[in-house]
Amino acid sequence: MKKCLLSSMAILLLAGCAGASGDTQGSALAGEWICHSIPTKDRLTYDRLDHFILKSNGSGSLRGISSIAMDKETTIRYLTKGNVKWQNKNDVLSFDFTDRSMVPAHSKNAAKAIKQNKTLQQQEKEQLDDFYCKCNDHVEMPIELKQDGNKLILGKDYATCRRATENDKDIKLLNKWFSTKK
């Protein structure tokens, strides 16, 4: 299912911070990354903002928010977090979830629209089912590291990642979303 692939690709964005060719554990990639994806016309990607922490030992963690346009008036949002095992070999990132979770972060208007519309309820259920599909537990994606290791392109402009900075505004935004949804 395309949405199953889409969910795994979106989450992969978080991991999309790999290193130089042949760098198996990606020590050049260790650190914090912010990844942005933009929806494509074919709707195989969502609008996403992700914060990923990669450790040189091949473990990592992620959290992010995705926005999915259900129709012209309704956009749903999900907060995602989890832990991963990752490696980079020959500029292909392998990414395996050890756990992950996803919770709705819809606006009040979107939540009300979903509650009143069976079609939107079904679409939302499909989004969650795709996310938890075991087919998403392992993902591989070609990567391209640029600008002295500070910028990363995932899957031919699928997403762009940058190294996070101290007091990063995007991390602050995610902190705000996650603190309101505890």
GROMACS .gro file of N, CA and C in nm:
model
  546
    1MET      N    1   0.084  -0.117   0.000
    1MET     CA    2   0.000   0.000   0.000
    1MET      C    3   0.089   0.124   0.000
    2LYS      N    4   0.052   0.221  -0.084
    2LYS     CA    5   0.133   0.342  -0.097
    2LYS      C    6   0.147   0.416   0.035
    3LYS      N    7   0.038   0.419   0.114
    3LYS     CA    8   0.043   0.492   0.240
    3LYS      C    9   0.136   0.425   0.339
    4CYS      N   10   0.146   0.292   0.332
    4CYS     CA   11   0.240   0.220   0.419
    4CYS      C   12   0.382   0.263   0.384
    5LEU      N   13   0.412   0.267   0.255
    5LEU     CA   14   0.543   0.312   0.211
    5LEU      C   15   0.563   0.457   0.248
    6LEU      N   16   0.458   0.536   0.233
    6LEU     CA   17   0.468   0.678   0.265
    6LEU      C   18   0.504   0.699   0.411
    7SER      N   19   0.438   0.627   0.499
    7SER     CA   20   0.468   0.642   0.642
    7SER      C   21   0.612   0.607   0.671
    8SER      N   22   0.658   0.497   0.613
    8SER     CA   23   0.796   0.457   0.639
    8SER      C   24   0.894   0.557   0.580
    9MET      N   25   0.861   0.613   0.466
    9MET     CA   26   0.950   0.712   0.405
    9MET      C   27   0.954   0.838   0.489
   10ALA      N   28   0.838   0.878   0.537
   10ALA     CA   29   0.835   0.999   0.619
   10ALA      C   30   0.916   0.982   0.745
   11ILE      N   31   0.901   0.868   0.805
   11ILE     CA   32   0.978   0.842   0.927
   11ILE      C   33   1.125   0.828   0.895
   12LEU      N   34   1.155   0.774   0.779
   12LEU     CA   35   1.294   0.762   0.739
   12LEU      C   36   1.361   0.898   0.729
   13LEU      N   37   1.283   0.998   0.697
   13LEU     CA   38   1.340   1.132   0.691
   13LEU      C   39   1.415   1.164   0.819
   14LEU      N   40   1.361   1.116   0.926
   14LEU     CA   41   1.424   1.142   1.054
   14LEU      C   42   1.563   1.080   1.060
   15ALA      N   43   1.577   0.970   0.994
   15ALA     CA   44   1.704   0.899   0.998
   15ALA      C   45   1.795   0.945   0.887
   16GLY      N   46   1.748   1.031   0.803
   16GLY     CA   47   1.816   1.064   0.682
   16GLY      C   48   1.943   1.143   0.698
   17CYS      N   49   2.021   1.109   0.792
   17CYS     CA   50   2.140   1.186   0.820
   17CYS      C   51   2.258   1.093   0.822
   18ALA      N   52   2.294   1.044   0.709
   18ALA     CA   53   2.400   0.945   0.702
   18ALA      C   54   2.528   1.007   0.651
   19GLY      N   55   2.635   0.930   0.651
   19GLY     CA   56   2.767   0.985   0.627
   19GLY      C   57   2.832   0.945   0.498
   20ALA      N   58   2.961   0.950   0.497
   20ALA     CA   59   3.042   0.927   0.378
   20ALA      C   60   3.030   0.783   0.332
   21SER      N   61   3.056   0.761   0.202
   21SER     CA   62   3.049   0.629   0.143
   21SER      C   63   3.132   0.529   0.222
   22GLY      N   64   3.070   0.414   0.252
   22GLY     CA   65   3.141   0.309   0.323
   22GLY      C   66   3.150   0.330   0.473
   23ASP      N   67   3.103   0.439   0.525
   23ASP     CA   68   3.107   0.468   0.668
   23ASP      C   69   2.995   0.390   0.734
   24THR      N   70   3.023   0.266   0.775
   24THR     CA   71   2.919   0.174   0.818
   24THR      C   72   2.836   0.227   0.933
   25GLN      N   73   2.894   0.280   1.036
   25GLN     CA   74   2.819   0.332   1.148
   25GLN      C   75   2.789   0.480   1.134
   26GLY      N   76   2.846   0.546   1.037
   26GLY     CA   77   2.814   0.685   1.011
   26GLY      C   78   2.862   0.779   1.119
   27SER      N   79   2.983   0.755   1.173
   27SER     CA   80   3.031   0.843   1.279
   27SER      C   81   3.035   0.989   1.234
   28ALA      N   82   3.049   1.012   1.104
   28ALA     CA   83   3.046   1.149   1.052
   28ALA      C   84   2.906   1.209   1.066
   29LEU      N   85   2.807   1.125   1.088
   29LEU     CA   86   2.669   1.172   1.097
   29LEU      C   87   2.619   1.184   1.240
   30ALA      N   88   2.698   1.140   1.333
   30ALA     CA   89   2.654   1.143   1.472
   30ALA      C   90   2.616   1.285   1.510
   31GLY      N   91   2.507   1.299   1.582
   31GLY     CA   92   2.461   1.429   1.628
   31GLY      C   93   2.313   1.447   1.605
   32GLU      N   94   2.269   1.571   1.613
   32GLU     CA   95   2.127   1.603   1.599
   32GLU      C   96   2.099   1.663   1.461
   33TRP      N   97   1.988   1.622   1.404
   33TRP     CA   98   1.948   1.668   1.272
   33TRP      C   99   1.802   1.711   1.274
   34ILE      N  100   1.771   1.809   1.190
   34ILE     CA  101   1.635   1.853   1.163
   34ILE      C  102   1.608   1.823   1.016
   35CYS      N  103   1.498   1.753   0.990
   35CYS     CA  104   1.462   1.716   0.853
   35CYS      C  105   1.325   1.774   0.819
   36HIS      N  106   1.314   1.824   0.697
   36HIS     CA  107   1.187   1.877   0.645
   36HIS      C  108   1.154   1.802   0.517
   37SER      N  109   1.031   1.762   0.504
   37SER     CA  110   0.985   1.707   0.377
   37SER      C  111   0.866   1.790   0.332
   38ILE      N  112   0.848   1.793   0.203
   38ILE     CA  113   0.739   1.870   0.144
   38ILE      C  114   0.652   1.772   0.067
   39PRO      N  115   0.521   1.782   0.078
   39PRO     CA  116   0.435   1.688   0.006
   39PRO      C  117   0.457   1.694  -0.145
   40THR      N  118   0.457   1.579  -0.208
   40THR     CA  119   0.469   1.572  -0.353
   40THR      C  120   0.330   1.567  -0.415
   41LYS      N  121   0.321   1.597  -0.543
   41LYS     CA  122   0.192   1.596  -0.611
   41LYS      C  123   0.127   1.458  -0.609
   42ASP      N  124   0.209   1.353  -0.610
   42ASP     CA  125   0.153   1.217  -0.608
   42ASP      C  126   0.113   1.173  -0.468
   43ARG      N  127   0.131   1.261  -0.369
   43ARG     CA  128   0.092   1.239  -0.230
   43ARG      C  129   0.165   1.121  -0.166
   44LEU      N  130   0.286   1.092  -0.213
   44LEU     CA  131   0.365   0.987  -0.152
   44LEU      C  132   0.448   1.038  -0.034
   45THR      N  133   0.447   1.167  -0.012
   45THR     CA  134   0.514   1.222   0.105
   45THR      C  135   0.419   1.319   0.176
   46TYR      N  136   0.442   1.335   0.304
   46TYR     CA  137   0.365   1.428   0.385
   46TYR      C  138   0.451   1.548   0.418
   47ASP      N  139   0.385   1.652   0.463
   47ASP     CA  140   0.456   1.768   0.519
   47ASP      C  141   0.503   1.725   0.657
   48ARG      N  142   0.636   1.721   0.678
   48ARG     CA  143   0.692   1.670   0.803
   48ARG      C  144   0.803   1.759   0.855
   49LEU      N  145   0.815   1.763   0.987
   49LEU     CA  146   0.927   1.824   1.057
   49LEU      C  147   0.974   1.720   1.157
   50ASP      N  148   1.101   1.682   1.149
   50ASP     CA  149   1.155   1.576   1.233
   50ASP      C  150   1.286   1.617   1.299
   51HIS      N  151   1.303   1.571   1.420
   51HIS     CA  152   1.428   1.589   1.496
   51HIS      C  153   1.483   1.449   1.521
   52PHE      N  154   1.603   1.429   1.476
   52PHE     CA  155   1.664   1.297   1.485
   52PHE      C  156   1.798   1.308   1.557
   53ILE      N  157   1.822   1.218   1.649
   53ILE     CA  158   1.951   1.212   1.718
   53ILE      C  159   2.017   1.082   1.678
   54LEU      N  160   2.130   1.092   1.611
   54LEU     CA  161   2.206   0.975   1.567
   54LEU      C  162   2.328   0.958   1.656
   55LYS      N  163   2.346   0.839   1.705
   55LYS     CA  164   2.464   0.809   1.786
   55LYS      C  165   2.561   0.729   1.700
   56SER      N  166   2.690   0.749   1.724
   56SER     CA  167   2.791   0.683   1.642
   56SER      C  168   2.791   0.531   1.660
   57ASN      N  169   2.726   0.479   1.764
   57ASN     CA  170   2.719   0.334   1.784
   57ASN      C  171   2.608   0.269   1.702
   58GLY      N  172   2.537   0.347   1.620
   58GLY     CA  173   2.431   0.293   1.535
   58GLY      C  174   2.292   0.296   1.597
   59SER      N  175   2.279   0.353   1.715
   59SER     CA  176   2.146   0.368   1.774
   59SER      C  177   2.100   0.513   1.753
   60GLY      N  178   1.975   0.537   1.776
   60GLY     CA  179   1.924   0.672   1.760
   60GLY      C  180   1.783   0.687   1.812
   61SER      N  181   1.737   0.809   1.812
   61SER     CA  182   1.599   0.837   1.852
   61SER      C  183   1.543   0.945   1.761
   62LEU      N  184   1.412   0.952   1.759
   62LEU     CA  185   1.347   1.049   1.671
   62LEU      C  186   1.220   1.098   1.736
   63ARG      N  187   1.177   1.213   1.689
   63ARG     CA  188   1.045   1.265   1.717
   63ARG      C  189   1.013   1.365   1.607
   64GLY      N  190   0.887   1.373   1.575
   64GLY     CA  191   0.850   1.463   1.468
   64GLY      C  192   0.700   1.484   1.462
   65ILE      N  193   0.661   1.571   1.372
   65ILE     CA  194   0.520   1.598   1.348
   65ILE      C  195   0.495   1.592   1.199
   66SER      N  196   0.385   1.526   1.161
   66SER     CA  197   0.348   1.522   1.021
   66SER      C  198   0.208   1.579   1.005
   67SER      N  199   0.187   1.648   0.895
   67SER     CA  200   0.058   1.706   0.860
   67SER      C  201   0.012   1.643   0.730
   68ILE      N  202  -0.112   1.595   0.731
   68ILE     CA  203  -0.166   1.524   0.615
   68ILE      C  204  -0.298   1.588   0.577
   69ALA      N  205  -0.306   1.641   0.456
   69ALA     CA  206  -0.431   1.701   0.409
   69ALA      C  207  -0.527   1.589   0.371
   70MET      N  208  -0.639   1.583   0.443
   70MET     CA  209  -0.740   1.480   0.416
   70MET      C  210  -0.836   1.527   0.306
   71ASP      N  211  -0.871   1.652   0.311
   71ASP     CA  212  -0.953   1.716   0.209
   71ASP      C  213  -0.919   1.864   0.213
   72LYS      N  214  -0.993   1.945   0.141
   72LYS     CA  215  -0.959   2.088   0.134
   72LYS      C  216  -0.967   2.159   0.268
   73GLU      N  217  -1.055   2.112   0.357
   73GLU     CA  218  -1.074   2.180   0.484
   73GLU      C  219  -1.006   2.112   0.603
   74THR      N  220  -0.969   1.985   0.590
   74THR     CA  221  -0.924   1.909   0.706
   74THR      C  222  -0.780   1.860   0.688
   75THR      N  223  -0.695   1.901   0.781
   75THR     CA  224  -0.558   1.853   0.787
   75THR      C  225  -0.540   1.786   0.922
   76ILE      N  226  -0.492   1.663   0.918
   76ILE     CA  227  -0.466   1.594   1.044
   76ILE      C  228  -0.317   1.601   1.074
   77ARG      N  229  -0.284   1.593   1.203
   77ARG     CA  230  -0.145   1.598   1.246
   77ARG      C  231  -0.119   1.485   1.343
   78TYR      N  232   0.003   1.430   1.332
   78TYR     CA  233   0.046   1.323   1.421
   78TYR      C  234   0.183   1.354   1.476
   79LEU      N  235   0.200   1.325   1.603
   79LEU     CA  236   0.332   1.329   1.666
   79LEU      C  237   0.388   1.187   1.663
   80THR      N  238   0.512   1.175   1.621
   80THR     CA  239   0.579   1.046   1.611
   80THR      C  240   0.703   1.049   1.696
   81LYS      N  241   0.730   0.937   1.765
   81LYS     CA  242   0.856   0.925   1.836
   81LYS      C  243   0.895   0.778   1.838
   82GLY      N  244   1.024   0.754   1.855
   82GLY     CA  245   1.070   0.617   1.859
   82GLY      C  246   1.220   0.607   1.868
   83ASN      N  247   1.266   0.483   1.873
   83ASN     CA  248   1.409   0.452   1.875
   83ASN      C  249   1.441   0.366   1.754
   84VAL      N  250   1.564   0.378   1.706
   84VAL     CA  251   1.604   0.307   1.585
   84VAL      C  252   1.744   0.252   1.598
   85LYS      N  253   1.774   0.157   1.511
   85LYS     CA  254   1.909   0.113   1.482
   85LYS      C  255   1.932   0.153   1.337
   86TRP      N  256   2.049   0.210   1.307
   86TRP     CA  257   2.073   0.257   1.172
   86TRP      C  258   2.218   0.232   1.132
   87GLN      N  259   2.239   0.232   1.002
   87GLN     CA  260   2.375   0.230   0.948
   87GLN      C  261   2.373   0.287   0.808
   88ASN      N  262   2.487   0.335   0.766
   88ASN     CA  263   2.504   0.388   0.632
   88ASN      C  264   2.613   0.306   0.565
   89LYS      N  265   2.583   0.253   0.450
   89LYS     CA  266   2.684   0.181   0.374
   89LYS      C  267   2.668   0.219   0.227
   90ASN      N  268   2.775   0.272   0.172
   90ASN     CA  269   2.776   0.314   0.031
   90ASN      C  270   2.662   0.411   0.000
   91ASP      N  271   2.641   0.507   0.089
   91ASP     CA  272   2.540   0.611   0.073
   91ASP      C  273   2.398   0.556   0.062
   92VAL      N  274   2.373   0.445   0.127
   92VAL     CA  275   2.238   0.393   0.143
   92VAL      C  276   2.215   0.378   0.292
   93LEU      N  277   2.113   0.445   0.340
   93LEU     CA  278   2.081   0.442   0.482
   93LEU      C  279   1.987   0.326   0.510
   94SER      N  280   2.026   0.239   0.602
   94SER     CA  281   1.938   0.132   0.650
   94SER      C  282   1.888   0.174   0.787
   95PHE      N  283   1.761   0.155   0.808
   95PHE     CA  284   1.695   0.210   0.924
   95PHE      C  285   1.597   0.107   0.978
   96ASP      N  286   1.615   0.064   1.105
   96ASP     CA  287   1.526  -0.034   1.168
   96ASP      C  288   1.471   0.022   1.298
   97PHE      N  289   1.338   0.021   1.310
   97PHE     CA  290   1.276   0.065   1.433
   97PHE      C  291   1.287  -0.042   1.540
   98THR      N  292   1.321  -0.001   1.661
   98THR     CA  293   1.314  -0.091   1.775
   98THR      C  294   1.185  -0.066   1.852
   99ASP      N  295   1.128   0.051   1.840
   99ASP     CA  296   0.995   0.085   1.890
   99ASP      C  297   0.955   0.217   1.826
  100ARG      N  298   0.828   0.242   1.824
  100ARG     CA  299   0.777   0.369   1.771
  100ARG      C  300   0.634   0.389   1.817
  101SER      N  301   0.594   0.512   1.824
  101SER     CA  302   0.455   0.543   1.860
  101SER      C  303   0.411   0.668   1.785
  102MET      N  304   0.281   0.679   1.773
  102MET     CA  305   0.223   0.790   1.700
  102MET      C  306   0.094   0.829   1.771
  103VAL      N  307   0.075   0.959   1.796
  103VAL     CA  308  -0.048   1.006   1.859
  103VAL      C  309  -0.104   1.123   1.779
  104PRO      N  310  -0.237   1.133   1.771
  104PRO     CA  311  -0.297   1.245   1.700
  104PRO      C  312  -0.266   1.378   1.769
  105ALA      N  313  -0.249   1.481   1.689
  105ALA     CA  314  -0.230   1.618   1.739
  105ALA      C  315  -0.313   1.712   1.651
  106HIS      N  316  -0.435   1.667   1.620
  106HIS     CA  317  -0.524   1.743   1.533
  106HIS      C  318  -0.570   1.872   1.601
  107SER      N  319  -0.605   1.968   1.519
  107SER     CA  320  -0.671   2.088   1.572
  107SER      C  321  -0.810   2.047   1.620
  108LYS      N  322  -0.872   2.132   1.701
  108LYS     CA  323  -1.008   2.102   1.748
  108LYS      C  324  -1.105   2.091   1.630
  109ASN      N  325  -1.089   2.177   1.530
  109ASN     CA  326  -1.177   2.172   1.414
  109ASN      C  327  -1.159   2.043   1.335
  110ALA      N  328  -1.034   2.000   1.317
  110ALA     CA  329  -1.008   1.875   1.244
  110ALA      C  330  -1.063   1.756   1.321
  111ALA      N  331  -1.043   1.754   1.452
  111ALA     CA  332  -1.095   1.643   1.534
  111ALA      C  333  -1.247   1.637   1.524
  112LYS      N  334  -1.313   1.752   1.526
  112LYS     CA  335  -1.458   1.757   1.515
  112LYS      C  336  -1.504   1.707   1.377
  113ALA      N  337  -1.436   1.751   1.271
  113ALA     CA  338  -1.471   1.708   1.136
  113ALA      C  339  -1.456   1.557   1.121
  114ILE      N  340  -1.349   1.501   1.177
  114ILE     CA  341  -1.327   1.357   1.169
  114ILE      C  342  -1.437   1.282   1.245
  115LYS      N  343  -1.472   1.332   1.362
  115LYS     CA  344  -1.574   1.268   1.444
  115LYS      C  345  -1.710   1.264   1.372
  116GLN      N  346  -1.736   1.363   1.288
  116GLN     CA  347  -1.866   1.374   1.221
  116GLN      C  348  -1.869   1.313   1.081
  117ASN      N  349  -1.754   1.267   1.030
  117ASN     CA  350  -1.747   1.221   0.892
  117ASN      C  351  -1.686   1.081   0.885
  118LYS      N  352  -1.766   0.983   0.847
  118LYS     CA  353  -1.719   0.844   0.844
  118LYS      C  354  -1.607   0.822   0.741
  119THR      N  355  -1.609   0.895   0.632
  119THR     CA  356  -1.502   0.883   0.533
  119THR      C  357  -1.370   0.931   0.591
  120LEU      N  358  -1.371   1.043   0.661
  120LEU     CA  359  -1.249   1.091   0.726
  120LEU      C  360  -1.204   0.997   0.837
  121GLN      N  361  -1.300   0.937   0.908
  121GLN     CA  362  -1.264   0.839   1.011
  121GLN      C  363  -1.190   0.721   0.948
  122GLN      N  364  -1.238   0.675   0.835
  122GLN     CA  365  -1.173   0.562   0.766
  122GLN      C  366  -1.035   0.602   0.716
  123GLN      N  367  -1.022   0.722   0.660
  123GLN     CA  368  -0.891   0.769   0.613
  123GLN      C  369  -0.792   0.778   0.729
  124GLU      N  370  -0.838   0.830   0.842
  124GLU     CA  371  -0.749   0.840   0.957
  124GLU      C  372  -0.707   0.701   1.005
  125LYS      N  373  -0.801   0.608   1.008
  125LYS     CA  374  -0.769   0.470   1.048
  125LYS      C  375  -0.664   0.410   0.955
  126GLU      N  376  -0.680   0.433   0.825
  126GLU     CA  377  -0.582   0.382   0.728
  126GLU      C  378  -0.443   0.442   0.753
  127GLN      N  379  -0.438   0.571   0.787
  127GLN     CA  380  -0.310   0.635   0.815
  127GLN      C  381  -0.241   0.565   0.934
  128LEU      N  382  -0.316   0.541   1.040
  128LEU     CA  383  -0.259   0.475   1.157
  128LEU      C  384  -0.222   0.331   1.127
  129ASP      N  385  -0.307   0.258   1.054
  129ASP     CA  386  -0.276   0.120   1.019
  129ASP      C  387  -0.149   0.112   0.937
  130ASP      N  388  -0.133   0.205   0.843
  130ASP     CA  389  -0.012   0.207   0.760
  130ASP      C  390   0.111   0.235   0.845
  131PHE      N  391   0.098   0.325   0.940
  131PHE     CA  392   0.212   0.359   1.024
  131PHE      C  393   0.259   0.238   1.104
  132TYR      N  394   0.164   0.163   1.159
  132TYR     CA  395   0.201   0.049   1.243
  132TYR      C  396   0.226  -0.079   1.166
  133CYS      N  397   0.216  -0.074   1.034
  133CYS     CA  398   0.245  -0.189   0.950
  133CYS      C  399   0.388  -0.236   0.973
  134LYS      N  400   0.407  -0.367   0.992
  134LYS     CA  401   0.541  -0.422   1.014
  134LYS      C  402   0.631  -0.397   0.893
  135CYS      N  403   0.572  -0.371   0.776
  135CYS     CA  404   0.652  -0.344   0.657
  135CYS      C  405   0.733  -0.215   0.672
  136ASN      N  406   0.696  -0.131   0.769
  136ASN     CA  407   0.767  -0.005   0.791
  136ASN      C  408   0.883  -0.019   0.889
  137ASP      N  409   0.904  -0.137   0.945
  137ASP     CA  410   1.007  -0.152   1.047
  137ASP      C  411   1.149  -0.151   0.990
  138HIS      N  412   1.164  -0.173   0.860
  138HIS     CA  413   1.295  -0.166   0.795
  138HIS      C  414   1.281  -0.084   0.668
  139VAL      N  415   1.368   0.016   0.651
  139VAL     CA  416   1.364   0.103   0.534
  139VAL      C  417   1.507   0.128   0.488
  140GLU      N  418   1.524   0.140   0.358
  140GLU     CA  419   1.653   0.180   0.300
  140GLU      C  420   1.629   0.293   0.203
  141MET      N  421   1.721   0.392   0.204
  141MET     CA  422   1.705   0.507   0.115
  141MET      C  423   1.841   0.561   0.075
  142PRO      N  424   1.860   0.591  -0.055
  142PRO     CA  425   1.985   0.655  -0.096
  142PRO      C  426   1.994   0.796  -0.038
  143ILE      N  427   2.115   0.837  -0.004
  143ILE     CA  428   2.136   0.968   0.057
  143ILE      C  429   2.251   1.039  -0.012
  144GLU      N  430   2.255   1.170   0.005
  144GLU     CA  431   2.364   1.253  -0.046
  144GLU      C  432   2.399   1.357   0.059
  145LEU      N  433   2.520   1.349   0.110
  145LEU     CA  434   2.566   1.444   0.211
  145LEU      C  435   2.632   1.562   0.141
  146LYS      N  436   2.598   1.684   0.182
  146LYS     CA  437   2.650   1.806   0.118
  146LYS      C  438   2.702   1.903   0.221
  147GLN      N  439   2.762   2.010   0.173
  147GLN     CA  440   2.809   2.124   0.254
  147GLN      C  441   2.889   2.079   0.376
  148ASP      N  442   2.999   2.011   0.350
  148ASP     CA  443   3.089   1.967   0.457
  148ASP      C  444   3.017   1.888   0.566
  149GLY      N  445   2.920   1.807   0.527
  149GLY     CA  446   2.851   1.722   0.623
  149GLY      C  447   2.743   1.790   0.704
  150ASN      N  448   2.701   1.909   0.665
  150ASN     CA  449   2.600   1.981   0.741
  150ASN      C  450   2.462   1.981   0.676
  151LYS      N  451   2.451   1.925   0.556
  151LYS     CA  452   2.323   1.918   0.486
  151LYS      C  453   2.312   1.781   0.422
  152LEU      N  454   2.192   1.726   0.422
  152LEU     CA  455   2.169   1.592   0.369
  152LEU      C  456   2.046   1.594   0.280
  153ILE      N  457   2.057   1.531   0.164
  153ILE     CA  458   1.944   1.513   0.074
  153ILE      C  459   1.906   1.366   0.078
  154LEU      N  460   1.778   1.340   0.099
  154LEU     CA  461   1.727   1.203   0.103
  154LEU      C  462   1.653   1.172  -0.025
  155GLY      N  463   1.688   1.062  -0.087
  155GLY     CA  464   1.614   1.012  -0.201
  155GLY      C  465   1.582   1.113  -0.308
  156LYS      N  466   1.683   1.174  -0.367
  156LYS     CA  467   1.665   1.270  -0.477
  156LYS      C  468   1.566   1.381  -0.443
  157ASP      N  469   1.603   1.460  -0.348
  157ASP     CA  470   1.523   1.576  -0.305
  157ASP      C  471   1.393   1.538  -0.234
  158TYR      N  472   1.382   1.416  -0.186
  158TYR     CA  473   1.264   1.375  -0.110
  158TYR      C  474   1.253   1.459   0.017
  159ALA      N  475   1.366   1.478   0.083
  159ALA     CA  476   1.369   1.562   0.203
  159ALA      C  477   1.507   1.622   0.218
  160THR      N  478   1.511   1.732   0.288
  160THR     CA  479   1.637   1.798   0.317
  160THR      C  480   1.655   1.802   0.468
  161CYS      N  481   1.774   1.765   0.513
  161CYS     CA  482   1.806   1.767   0.655
  161CYS      C  483   1.923   1.862   0.677
  162ARG      N  484   1.927   1.920   0.796
  162ARG     CA  485   2.040   2.005   0.835
  162ARG      C  486   2.076   1.971   0.978
  163ARG      N  487   2.199   2.000   1.014
  163ARG     CA  488   2.240   1.978   1.152
  163ARG      C  489   2.165   2.076   1.242
  164ALA      N  490   2.117   2.026   1.354
  164ALA     CA  491   2.047   2.112   1.450
  164ALA      C  492   2.149   2.201   1.520
  165THR      N  493   2.105   2.318   1.556
  165THR     CA  494   2.192   2.413   1.625
  165THR      C  495   2.142   2.433   1.768
  166GLU      N  496   2.226   2.491   1.852
  166GLU     CA  497   2.186   2.521   1.988
  166GLU      C  498   2.069   2.620   1.982
  167ASN      N  499   1.969   2.599   2.063
  167ASN     CA  500   1.849   2.683   2.066
  167ASN      C  501   1.776   2.685   1.932
  168ASP      N  502   1.776   2.573   1.863
  168ASP     CA  503   1.714   2.560   1.731
  168ASP      C  504   1.564   2.587   1.740
  169LYS      N  505   1.512   2.674   1.653
  169LYS     CA  506   1.371   2.710   1.656
  169LYS      C  507   1.281   2.591   1.624
  170ASP      N  508   1.325   2.500   1.539
  170ASP     CA  509   1.243   2.383   1.507
  170ASP      C  510   1.236   2.285   1.625
  171ILE      N  511   1.345   2.272   1.699
  171ILE     CA  512   1.342   2.187   1.818
  171ILE      C  513   1.249   2.249   1.922
  172LYS      N  514   1.253   2.379   1.935
  172LYS     CA  515   1.162   2.447   2.028
  172LYS      C  516   1.016   2.425   1.988
  173LEU      N  517   0.988   2.429   1.858
  173LEU     CA  518   0.853   2.404   1.809
  173LEU      C  519   0.809   2.262   1.844
  174LEU      N  520   0.896   2.164   1.820
  174LEU     CA  521   0.862   2.025   1.854
  174LEU      C  522   0.845   2.009   2.005
  175ASN      N  523   0.930   2.073   2.084
  175ASN     CA  524   0.915   2.068   2.230
  175ASN      C  525   0.776   2.116   2.271
  176LYS      N  526   0.730   2.222   2.207
  176LYS     CA  527   0.598   2.277   2.238
  176LYS      C  528   0.488   2.176   2.205
  177TRP      N  529   0.494   2.115   2.086
  177TRP     CA  530   0.394   2.016   2.046
  177TRP      C  531   0.394   1.897   2.141
  178PHE      N  532   0.514   1.847   2.172
  178PHE     CA  533   0.520   1.728   2.256
  178PHE      C  534   0.481   1.757   2.400
  179SER      N  535   0.507   1.875   2.451
  179SER     CA  536   0.469   1.907   2.590
  179SER      C  537   0.319   1.922   2.604
  180THR      N  538   0.249   1.961   2.499
  180THR     CA  539   0.103   1.975   2.508
  180THR      C  540   0.031   1.843   2.489
  181LYS      N  541   0.098   1.740   2.440
  181LYS     CA  542   0.033   1.611   2.411
  181LYS      C  543   0.079   1.498   2.502
  182LYS      N  544   0.124   1.527   2.622
  182LYS     CA  545   0.171   1.423   2.714
  182LYS      C  546   0.059   1.341   2.767
   0.00000   0.00000   0.00000
